[in-house]
Short mmCIF file of C-alpha atoms and ligand atoms in Angstrom, two decimals:
data_model
loop_
_atom_site.label_atom_id
_atom_site.label_comp_id
_atom_site.label_asym_id
_atom_site.label_seq_id
_atom_site.Cartn_x
_atom_site.Cartn_y
_atom_site.Cartn_z
CA MET A 1211 131.40 211.91 166.24
CA SER A 1212 130.27 209.86 163.28
CA GLY A 1213 126.85 209.62 164.90
CA ALA A 1214 126.21 213.35 164.35
CA ARG A 1215 122.93 214.21 162.69
CA PHE A 1216 122.29 217.12 160.37
CA THR A 1217 122.06 220.28 162.45
CA TYR A 1218 124.08 222.67 160.31
CA ARG A 1219 122.53 226.08 159.71
CA THR A 1220 125.44 228.06 158.34
CA GLU A 1221 128.13 227.39 155.77
CA GLU A 1222 130.72 227.55 158.54
CA GLU A 1223 128.94 224.84 160.52
CA PHE A 1224 128.61 222.72 157.41
CA PHE A 1225 132.30 223.07 156.50
CA ALA A 1226 133.27 222.26 160.08
CA ALA A 1227 131.20 219.07 159.89
CA GLU A 1228 132.95 218.10 156.66
CA ALA A 1229 136.33 218.65 158.28
CA ARG A 1230 135.28 216.64 161.34
CA ASP A 1231 134.09 213.76 159.15
CA GLY A 1232 137.16 213.91 156.88
CA VAL A 1233 135.23 214.64 153.69
CA SER A 1234 135.49 217.42 151.17
CA LEU A 1235 132.39 217.79 149.05
CA PRO A 1236 132.39 219.85 145.86
CA TRP A 1237 131.02 223.34 146.44
CA SER A 1238 130.03 226.29 144.27
CA ARG A 1239 128.23 229.43 145.39
CA ASP A 1240 127.58 230.15 141.74
CA LEU A 1241 124.45 228.10 141.04
CA SER A 1242 124.18 229.11 137.39
CA PRO A 1243 125.64 225.78 136.09
CA LEU A 1244 122.50 224.09 137.44
CA ALA A 1245 120.36 226.10 135.02
CA GLU A 1246 122.22 224.82 131.95
CA THR A 1247 120.58 222.42 129.53
CA VAL A 1248 122.19 219.06 128.75
CA THR A 1249 121.55 217.06 125.59
CA VAL A 1250 121.90 213.30 125.84
CA ALA A 1251 124.55 212.11 123.35
CA ASP A 1252 123.37 210.88 119.93
CA SER A 1253 119.86 212.17 120.59
CA ASP A 1254 117.66 215.25 120.60
CA VAL A 1255 116.58 214.59 124.18
CA THR A 1256 117.54 217.63 126.24
CA LEU A 1257 117.36 218.03 130.00
CA LYS A 1258 115.93 221.49 130.70
CA ASN A 1259 118.41 221.98 133.52
CA ARG A 1260 120.81 219.95 135.63
CA LEU A 1261 118.39 219.10 138.45
CA THR A 1262 116.44 215.87 138.02
CA ILE A 1263 113.99 213.70 139.89
CA HIS A 1264 115.00 210.10 140.65
CA PRO A 1265 112.53 207.26 140.20
CA MET A 1266 110.45 207.18 143.41
CA GLU A 1267 107.92 204.45 143.84
CA GLY A 1268 104.63 205.27 145.57
CA PHE A 1269 103.07 201.79 145.77
CA ASP A 1270 99.80 203.24 144.56
CA SER A 1271 99.01 201.77 141.16
CA THR A 1272 95.65 200.29 140.27
CA PRO A 1273 95.56 196.49 140.67
CA ASP A 1274 96.32 196.00 136.97
CA GLY A 1275 99.46 198.16 137.23
CA ALA A 1276 98.18 201.41 135.73
CA PRO A 1277 99.05 204.69 137.49
CA GLY A 1278 96.50 205.29 140.25
CA GLU A 1279 95.13 208.59 141.57
CA LEU A 1280 98.03 209.11 143.96
CA THR A 1281 100.53 208.16 141.27
CA MET A 1282 99.11 210.87 139.04
CA ARG A 1283 99.08 213.37 141.90
CA ARG A 1284 102.78 212.65 142.55
CA ILE A 1285 103.71 212.91 138.88
CA ARG A 1286 101.80 216.18 138.51
CA ARG A 1287 103.43 217.70 141.56
CA MET A 1288 106.89 216.60 140.49
CA ALA A 1289 106.44 217.66 136.87
CA SER A 1290 105.27 221.11 137.96
CA GLY A 1291 108.31 221.69 140.16
CA GLY A 1292 110.81 222.87 137.57
CA ALA A 1293 113.17 219.85 137.40
CA GLY A 1294 115.01 219.29 134.13
CA LEU A 1295 114.04 215.63 133.81
CA LEU A 1296 111.55 213.33 135.48
CA TRP A 1297 112.46 209.67 135.87
CA VAL A 1298 109.28 207.68 136.48
CA GLU A 1299 109.38 204.96 139.11
CA ALA A 1300 109.88 201.18 138.94
CA THR A 1301 107.45 199.67 136.44
CA ALA A 1302 107.35 195.88 136.18
CA VAL A 1303 107.48 194.24 132.76
CA VAL A 1304 105.91 190.97 133.96
CA GLU A 1305 103.27 190.33 136.62
CA GLU A 1306 105.44 187.87 138.56
CA GLY A 1307 108.15 190.54 138.83
CA ARG A 1308 106.00 193.10 140.70
CA THR A 1309 106.88 194.07 144.28
CA SER A 1310 103.21 194.33 145.22
CA THR A 1311 99.78 194.92 143.76
CA GLY A 1312 100.65 198.62 144.14
CA GLN A 1313 103.63 198.59 141.76
CA LEU A 1314 103.19 199.90 138.25
CA ARG A 1315 103.21 197.35 135.44
CA ILE A 1316 103.05 198.30 131.79
CA HIS A 1317 101.14 196.16 129.30
CA GLU A 1318 99.06 196.63 126.17
CA LYS A 1319 95.76 196.86 128.06
CA ASN A 1320 96.79 199.79 130.27
CA LEU A 1321 98.97 201.62 127.78
CA ASP A 1322 96.54 204.52 127.52
CA ALA A 1323 96.98 205.23 131.21
CA PHE A 1324 100.77 205.41 130.76
CA ARG A 1325 100.23 207.63 127.71
CA HIS A 1326 98.15 209.95 129.87
CA LEU A 1327 100.91 210.02 132.51
CA ALA A 1328 103.58 210.93 129.94
CA GLU A 1329 101.33 213.64 128.44
CA GLU A 1330 100.60 215.16 131.83
CA ALA A 1331 104.28 215.11 132.79
CA HIS A 1332 105.26 216.78 129.52
CA ARG A 1333 102.50 219.36 129.75
CA LEU A 1334 103.16 220.38 133.34
CA SER A 1335 106.94 220.37 133.04
CA ASP A 1336 106.81 222.32 129.81
CA GLY A 1337 108.57 219.57 127.91
CA ALA A 1338 111.11 218.07 130.33
CA PRO A 1339 112.13 214.55 129.24
CA VAL A 1340 110.27 211.75 131.00
CA ILE A 1341 111.96 208.37 131.38
CA LEU A 1342 110.19 205.15 132.36
CA GLN A 1343 111.99 202.67 134.62
CA LEU A 1344 111.48 199.04 133.55
CA THR A 1345 112.17 196.32 136.10
CA HIS A 1346 111.87 192.77 137.29
CA SER A 1347 111.94 192.78 141.08
CA GLY A 1348 113.55 189.35 141.36
CA ARG A 1349 113.98 188.38 144.99
CA PHE A 1350 111.65 191.20 146.08
CA SER A 1351 108.71 189.99 143.98
CA ARG A 1352 105.35 189.87 145.75
CA PRO A 1353 102.82 190.01 142.91
CA ASP A 1354 99.90 189.18 145.21
CA ASN A 1355 101.42 190.94 148.24
CA THR A 1356 102.92 187.71 149.56
CA PRO A 1357 106.62 186.92 148.98
CA ARG A 1358 107.25 185.01 145.75
CA PRO A 1359 111.00 185.61 145.41
CA VAL A 1360 112.57 185.00 142.03
CA ILE A 1361 116.15 184.33 143.11
CA SER A 1362 119.03 183.74 140.75
CA TYR A 1363 121.18 182.10 143.43
CA HIS A 1364 121.18 181.60 147.19
CA ASN A 1365 122.75 184.71 148.63
CA PRO A 1366 122.92 184.04 152.39
CA VAL A 1367 123.21 187.68 153.45
CA MET A 1368 120.16 188.68 151.44
CA ASN A 1369 118.24 185.47 152.23
CA GLU A 1370 118.71 186.10 155.91
CA LYS A 1371 117.31 189.64 155.65
CA MET A 1372 114.31 188.30 153.80
CA ASP A 1373 113.70 184.96 155.50
CA ILE A 1374 114.13 183.00 152.28
CA PRO A 1375 114.53 179.28 153.09
CA SER A 1376 117.64 177.49 151.80
CA ASP A 1377 115.54 175.11 149.69
CA TRP A 1378 113.67 177.91 147.84
CA PRO A 1379 113.96 177.16 144.08
CA VAL A 1380 116.44 179.12 142.00
CA VAL A 1381 115.09 180.59 138.76
CA THR A 1382 115.87 178.54 135.64
CA ASP A 1383 117.98 179.61 132.66
CA GLU A 1384 114.93 179.05 130.45
CA TYR A 1385 112.91 181.61 132.42
CA LEU A 1386 115.77 184.12 132.24
CA ASP A 1387 116.07 183.49 128.48
CA SER A 1388 112.48 184.70 128.09
CA LEU A 1389 113.05 188.10 129.70
CA PRO A 1390 115.04 190.23 127.20
CA GLU A 1391 112.18 190.02 124.74
CA LYS A 1392 109.79 191.25 127.45
CA PHE A 1393 112.03 194.21 128.20
CA GLY A 1394 112.24 194.97 124.48
CA ALA A 1395 108.46 194.87 124.20
CA ALA A 1396 108.06 197.08 127.28
CA ALA A 1397 110.55 199.60 125.87
CA LYS A 1398 108.50 199.74 122.68
CA MET A 1399 105.35 200.32 124.74
CA ALA A 1400 107.11 203.13 126.63
CA LYS A 1401 108.04 204.70 123.31
CA ASP A 1402 104.51 204.29 121.93
CA ALA A 1403 103.14 205.87 125.11
CA GLY A 1404 105.25 208.99 124.51
CA PHE A 1405 108.11 208.60 127.01
CA ASP A 1406 111.50 209.99 126.02
CA GLY A 1407 113.41 206.93 127.08
CA ALA A 1408 113.30 203.55 128.77
CA ASP A 1409 115.46 202.53 131.72
CA ILE A 1410 116.70 198.95 131.94
CA LYS A 1411 117.12 198.84 135.71
CA CYS A 1412 120.18 197.10 137.15
CA CYS A 1413 120.64 198.00 140.81
CA HIS A 1414 119.59 197.48 144.41
CA LYS A 1415 119.67 193.63 144.17
CA TYR A 1416 116.66 193.38 141.93
CA LEU A 1417 116.90 190.58 139.37
CA PHE A 1418 119.44 191.94 136.86
CA SER A 1419 121.76 193.30 139.52
CA GLU A 1420 121.54 190.17 141.64
CA LEU A 1421 122.83 188.18 138.67
CA LEU A 1422 125.96 190.36 138.55
CA SER A 1423 127.16 188.55 141.69
CA ALA A 1424 125.98 185.05 140.70
CA TYR A 1425 129.58 183.82 140.86
CA ASP A 1426 128.63 180.24 141.73
CA ARG A 1427 125.52 179.86 139.59
CA PRO A 1428 126.01 177.11 136.99
CA GLY A 1429 124.92 177.57 133.38
CA ARG A 1430 124.68 180.53 131.01
CA TYR A 1431 123.94 183.18 133.66
CA GLY A 1432 126.53 182.48 136.34
CA GLY A 1433 130.25 182.24 136.94
CA SER A 1434 132.18 184.31 134.40
CA PHE A 1435 131.75 188.06 133.94
CA GLU A 1436 130.20 187.38 130.51
CA ASN A 1437 127.62 185.03 132.00
CA ARG A 1438 126.74 187.24 134.99
CA THR A 1439 126.18 190.29 132.80
CA ARG A 1440 124.45 188.40 129.98
CA LEU A 1441 120.84 188.98 130.94
CA PHE A 1442 121.23 192.72 131.55
CA LEU A 1443 123.13 193.22 128.29
CA ASP A 1444 120.67 191.07 126.34
CA ALA A 1445 117.81 193.18 127.69
CA ILE A 1446 119.70 196.32 126.68
CA ARG A 1447 120.14 194.92 123.16
CA ALA A 1448 116.44 194.04 122.94
CA ALA A 1449 115.42 197.55 124.01
CA ALA A 1450 118.08 199.28 121.88
CA VAL A 1451 116.16 198.31 118.74
CA HIS A 1452 113.68 201.07 119.64
CA ARG A 1453 116.26 203.80 120.19
CA ASP A 1454 116.11 206.88 118.02
CA ARG A 1455 116.86 210.61 118.26
CA HIS A 1456 113.76 211.12 120.44
CA PHE A 1457 113.87 207.96 122.53
CA VAL A 1458 116.99 207.20 124.56
CA LEU A 1459 118.15 204.02 126.18
CA ALA A 1460 118.76 204.61 129.87
CA SER A 1461 119.66 202.66 132.97
CA ARG A 1462 119.41 203.00 136.72
CA PHE A 1463 122.72 201.39 137.41
CA GLY A 1464 124.41 200.43 140.68
CA PRO A 1465 128.05 199.65 139.94
CA VAL A 1466 129.18 198.93 143.50
CA GLU A 1467 127.01 197.24 146.12
CA MET A 1468 129.10 197.65 149.29
CA ILE A 1469 128.13 194.07 150.16
CA PRO A 1470 131.24 191.96 150.69
CA HIS A 1471 132.34 189.65 147.86
CA PRO A 1472 131.05 187.12 146.85
CA TRP A 1473 127.60 188.38 147.84
CA GLY A 1474 127.93 191.79 146.24
CA PHE A 1475 129.10 193.14 142.88
CA GLY A 1476 131.98 195.54 142.36
CA MET A 1477 133.80 194.60 145.54
CA ALA A 1478 137.35 193.54 146.36
CA ARG A 1479 137.82 189.78 146.31
CA ASP A 1480 139.26 189.80 149.83
CA GLY A 1481 135.76 190.11 151.29
CA SER A 1482 136.35 193.62 152.64
CA LEU A 1483 134.12 196.63 152.10
CA THR A 1484 136.50 198.03 149.47
CA PRO A 1485 135.11 198.67 146.01
CA ASP A 1486 136.90 197.12 143.04
CA TRP A 1487 135.91 199.06 139.93
CA GLU A 1488 137.42 196.68 137.36
CA GLU A 1489 134.20 194.77 136.55
CA PRO A 1490 131.83 197.74 136.99
CA ASP A 1491 133.95 199.79 134.57
CA ARG A 1492 134.00 196.95 132.06
CA LEU A 1493 130.23 196.59 132.28
CA TYR A 1494 129.70 200.35 132.05
CA ARG A 1495 131.65 200.45 128.79
CA LEU A 1496 129.58 197.55 127.45
CA MET A 1497 126.40 199.40 128.38
CA HIS A 1498 127.61 202.28 126.25
CA ASP A 1499 128.47 199.87 123.40
CA GLY A 1500 124.92 198.54 123.71
CA GLY A 1501 123.41 202.00 123.22
CA VAL A 1502 122.87 203.27 126.78
CA ARG A 1503 123.37 207.03 126.79
CA LEU A 1504 121.69 208.11 130.03
CA VAL A 1505 122.40 206.69 133.49
CA ASP A 1506 120.99 207.57 136.89
CA MET A 1507 123.58 206.08 139.23
CA THR A 1508 123.09 204.61 142.68
CA LEU A 1509 125.01 202.39 145.11
CA GLY A 1510 124.19 199.60 147.54
CA SER A 1511 120.87 197.96 148.21
CA PRO A 1512 118.14 199.70 150.21
CA TYR A 1513 117.29 196.32 151.71
CA TYR A 1514 120.79 195.51 152.89
CA ASN A 1515 122.62 198.78 153.47
CA PRO A 1516 120.16 201.68 153.11
CA HIS A 1517 122.70 204.08 154.65
CA VAL A 1518 124.84 203.54 151.52
CA ASN A 1519 121.95 204.01 149.13
CA ARG A 1520 120.34 207.03 150.79
CA PRO A 1521 122.18 208.54 153.74
CA TYR A 1522 119.66 209.27 156.48
CA ASP A 1523 119.39 210.75 159.95
CA ASN A 1524 116.79 208.33 161.26
CA GLY A 1525 116.24 204.86 159.89
CA GLY A 1526 116.29 201.20 160.74
CA TYR A 1527 119.74 201.33 162.33
CA GLU A 1528 122.45 203.81 163.23
CA PRO A 1529 124.73 204.15 160.16
CA PRO A 1530 128.20 202.66 160.76
CA GLU A 1531 129.89 205.72 159.25
CA ALA A 1532 129.62 209.50 159.23
CA ARG A 1533 126.57 210.46 157.20
CA LEU A 1534 128.54 212.96 155.12
CA ALA A 1535 131.01 210.16 154.29
CA GLY A 1536 128.08 208.28 152.74
CA VAL A 1537 127.17 211.34 150.67
CA SER A 1538 130.79 211.70 149.62
CA ARG A 1539 130.96 208.04 148.49
CA LEU A 1540 127.96 208.58 146.20
CA ILE A 1541 129.34 211.79 144.71
CA ASP A 1542 132.82 210.33 144.18
CA ALA A 1543 131.39 207.20 142.57
CA ALA A 1544 129.52 209.36 140.06
CA ALA A 1545 132.74 211.23 139.28
CA HIS A 1546 134.50 207.91 138.66
CA MET A 1547 131.77 206.81 136.25
CA LYS A 1548 131.73 210.14 134.43
CA LYS A 1549 135.45 209.82 133.84
CA THR A 1550 135.18 206.18 132.73
CA VAL A 1551 132.55 206.79 130.04
CA PRO A 1552 132.18 210.51 129.31
CA GLY A 1553 129.72 209.72 126.51
CA ILE A 1554 127.00 208.66 128.94
CA THR A 1555 124.96 211.50 130.44
CA LEU A 1556 125.25 210.79 134.13
CA ILE A 1557 122.91 211.77 136.94
CA GLY A 1558 124.47 211.67 140.40
CA THR A 1559 122.82 211.04 143.76
CA GLY A 1560 123.26 211.70 147.48
CA TYR A 1561 121.85 215.22 147.53
CA SER A 1562 118.65 214.91 149.57
CA TYR A 1563 120.65 214.38 152.75
CA LEU A 1564 122.27 217.79 152.30
CA ARG A 1565 118.99 219.67 152.69
CA ALA A 1566 119.47 223.42 152.08
CA PHE A 1567 123.15 222.94 151.18
CA ALA A 1568 122.30 220.59 148.31
CA PRO A 1569 122.30 223.36 145.65
CA GLN A 1570 125.89 224.43 146.32
CA VAL A 1571 127.19 220.86 146.42
CA ALA A 1572 125.24 219.97 143.26
CA ALA A 1573 126.55 223.08 141.48
CA GLY A 1574 130.07 222.21 142.64
CA ALA A 1575 129.75 218.65 141.33
CA VAL A 1576 128.37 219.54 137.90
CA SER A 1577 130.76 222.43 137.37
CA ALA A 1578 133.69 220.13 138.23
CA GLY A 1579 132.42 217.57 135.69
CA MET A 1580 131.71 215.00 138.42
CA ALA A 1581 128.20 214.44 137.03
CA ASP A 1582 126.02 215.97 134.33
CA ALA A 1583 123.10 216.48 136.65
CA ALA A 1584 122.09 216.06 140.29
CA GLY A 1585 119.19 213.71 141.00
CA PHE A 1586 116.86 214.05 144.00
CA GLY A 1587 114.63 211.32 145.40
CA ARG A 1588 113.22 211.86 148.89
CA MET A 1589 113.56 215.62 148.44
CA ALA A 1590 111.09 215.40 145.55
CA PHE A 1591 108.53 213.66 147.81
CA ALA A 1592 108.94 216.33 150.47
CA TYR A 1593 109.49 219.39 148.30
CA PRO A 1594 108.44 218.82 144.69
CA ASP A 1595 109.25 222.47 143.83
CA PHE A 1596 112.87 222.18 144.96
CA ALA A 1597 114.27 222.75 141.47
CA ARG A 1598 112.21 225.88 140.86
CA ASP A 1599 113.30 227.36 144.18
CA ILE A 1600 116.96 226.61 143.47
CA LEU A 1601 116.84 228.02 139.95
CA GLU A 1602 114.61 231.01 140.59
CA ASN A 1603 115.39 231.97 144.19
CA GLY A 1604 118.91 230.56 144.48
CA THR A 1605 117.98 228.79 147.69
CA LEU A 1606 115.96 226.04 149.29
CA ASP A 1607 113.43 226.77 152.02
CA ALA A 1608 114.72 224.98 155.13
CA SER A 1609 111.16 224.45 156.33
CA LYS A 1610 110.32 222.41 153.24
CA VAL A 1611 113.38 220.17 152.80
CA CYS A 1612 113.43 216.41 153.34
CA LEU A 1613 114.50 215.51 156.88
CA THR A 1614 115.72 212.01 155.88
CA CYS A 1615 113.55 210.48 158.59
CA SER A 1616 112.83 207.30 156.53
CA LYS A 1617 109.08 207.50 157.14
CA CYS A 1618 108.47 207.18 153.38
CA THR A 1619 110.46 203.94 153.36
CA ALA A 1620 108.70 202.64 156.47
CA MET A 1621 105.31 203.07 154.76
CA MET A 1622 106.60 201.35 151.62
CA ARG A 1623 107.92 198.40 153.62
CA LYS A 1624 104.34 197.86 154.78
CA LEU A 1625 103.40 197.62 151.07
CA HIS A 1626 101.34 200.75 151.60
CA ALA A 1627 101.05 203.82 149.40
CA THR A 1628 103.84 206.18 150.33
CA GLY A 1629 104.88 209.80 150.24
CA CYS A 1630 106.11 212.33 152.79
CA PRO A 1631 104.07 212.33 156.04
CA ILE A 1632 106.02 215.37 157.27
CA ARG A 1633 105.92 217.83 154.37
CA ASP A 1634 102.92 216.44 152.48
CA ARG A 1635 100.99 215.81 155.65
CA GLU A 1636 97.43 216.28 154.48
CA VAL A 1637 97.62 213.15 152.39
CA TYR A 1638 100.29 211.02 154.04
CA LEU A 1639 100.22 211.81 157.77
CA PRO A 1640 96.82 210.14 158.38
CA MET A 1641 98.06 207.07 156.50
CA TYR A 1642 101.26 207.02 158.53
CA LYS A 1643 99.39 207.32 161.83
CA GLU A 1644 97.16 204.44 160.90
CA LEU A 1645 100.14 202.27 159.97
CA PHE A 1646 102.21 203.24 163.02
CA PRO A 1647 99.67 204.16 165.73
CA LYS A 1648 102.23 204.00 168.57
CA GLU A 1649 104.59 206.64 167.12
C1 FMN B 2345 110.10 205.60 149.01
C2 FMN B 2345 111.19 205.34 148.00
C3 FMN B 2345 110.89 204.83 146.76
C4 FMN B 2345 111.90 204.57 145.82
N1 FMN B 2345 111.59 204.07 144.59
C5 FMN B 2345 112.57 203.82 143.70
C6 FMN B 2345 112.27 203.30 142.40
O1 FMN B 2345 111.10 203.10 142.04
N2 FMN B 2345 113.30 203.05 141.57
C7 FMN B 2345 114.61 203.28 141.92
O2 FMN B 2345 115.51 203.03 141.12
N3 FMN B 2345 114.91 203.80 143.13
C8 FMN B 2345 113.93 204.08 144.01
N4 FMN B 2345 114.25 204.64 145.21
C9 FMN B 2345 115.62 205.11 145.46
C10 FMN B 2345 115.73 206.58 145.05
O3 FMN B 2345 115.53 206.73 143.66
C11 FMN B 2345 117.10 207.20 145.40
O4 FMN B 2345 118.13 206.46 144.79
C12 FMN B 2345 117.36 207.28 146.91
O5 FMN B 2345 116.24 207.71 147.62
C13 FMN B 2345 118.56 208.21 147.16
O6 FMN B 2345 118.30 209.50 146.68
P1 FMN B 2345 117.87 210.68 147.72
O7 FMN B 2345 118.97 210.71 148.73
O8 FMN B 2345 117.78 211.89 146.87
O9 FMN B 2345 116.56 210.28 148.32
C14 FMN B 2345 113.25 204.87 146.16
C15 FMN B 2345 113.55 205.39 147.42
C16 FMN B 2345 112.55 205.63 148.34
C17 FMN B 2345 112.92 206.21 149.69
#
């Protein structure tokens, strides 16, 4: 039963699937809560509605990290689609922390290109806030398209997935010491370029989130909770200097990795797949103390357990759980976080999988206070106008929704420019066919 894919056409079929899978998702036929504005605490930054676009990398920057033609096309399409906030994709703060030559990187020499991106996004969205995600890709770094992992400790489960040899050097404390300043400088650049906030990314096993589980690392960045969270919180402090009413401090934050302890954060010490929220809650409160007021939450690592991070119908493996249970985990985790720190504006996730039922579940979640807004990732690749259709027509067009087929991820894993080969076929289908000629 848990292997069932998404075939539900009517509410009755959808509710029956929930019952079969033992989940009960929030639900509201009244979609009007999704049209409400939300102002981020202690700021004048206001989401135009409660539907947002997650950061979605396209691997299509220019070699020096500036937005390329396809990046600008994506941003224009997304900004025109009626979402209340646009969260711009992973942008490296240092060259050695880029995932490929196609990942954005912000620096003084290409700042005008980022300024242009922010202007276009504001113009086409009629003033929706635009947040820039700042990152160091850590173990996923490939600045010249060959693996140059920056690992903070030897994590056997991740090393195995990535073929990292056991004698690969671990990054030094001195290198880590140098990073907060770089994040602070990048946040200032984001502000100068006209963004409405900077995201200090801590999720998915990229550098800052990997450190959260560096239980055995010696020195200032490993062992105790204080040491494991030091780099992330120092980067937050460095970026917080630039906070003001018009520029918020944000984070893409993954509180629970669903990777057994000690190789994942936020997990029970018995090595089971049971979350333990004690440390994530403590860190979340410290993020608030440090000035973070906007969070786009996520779970898991797309490289280890993509079914946790983005429930899918077709992907690298058959998910070991009912797909709707994965959606439910994401929505419940957001509710937990919202309750823990109500003063952080929280964007939830898990909605793309729900296709045309996403609006009712999103409206149910926000009206029950389980999140302030619903974020969409793959749906925005497939159907950039999803928010307009929900808000203006009260429905999503089933022929335009994301099918969660993972083709966008497959293209990205080849370090190729990515998008939706199914719904945006003119641009991305020829690329996909060239990459995967046998399919
Ligand atoms: C092709 C692709 C690119 C992504 N790029 C980013 C990114 O740059 N930053 C990030 O935090 N998450 C990224 N994600 C994760 C998404 O933001 C999102 O968390 C995930 O897709 C689940 O949301 P969805 O079910 O609405 O797609 C990416 C996911 C995909 C499939």
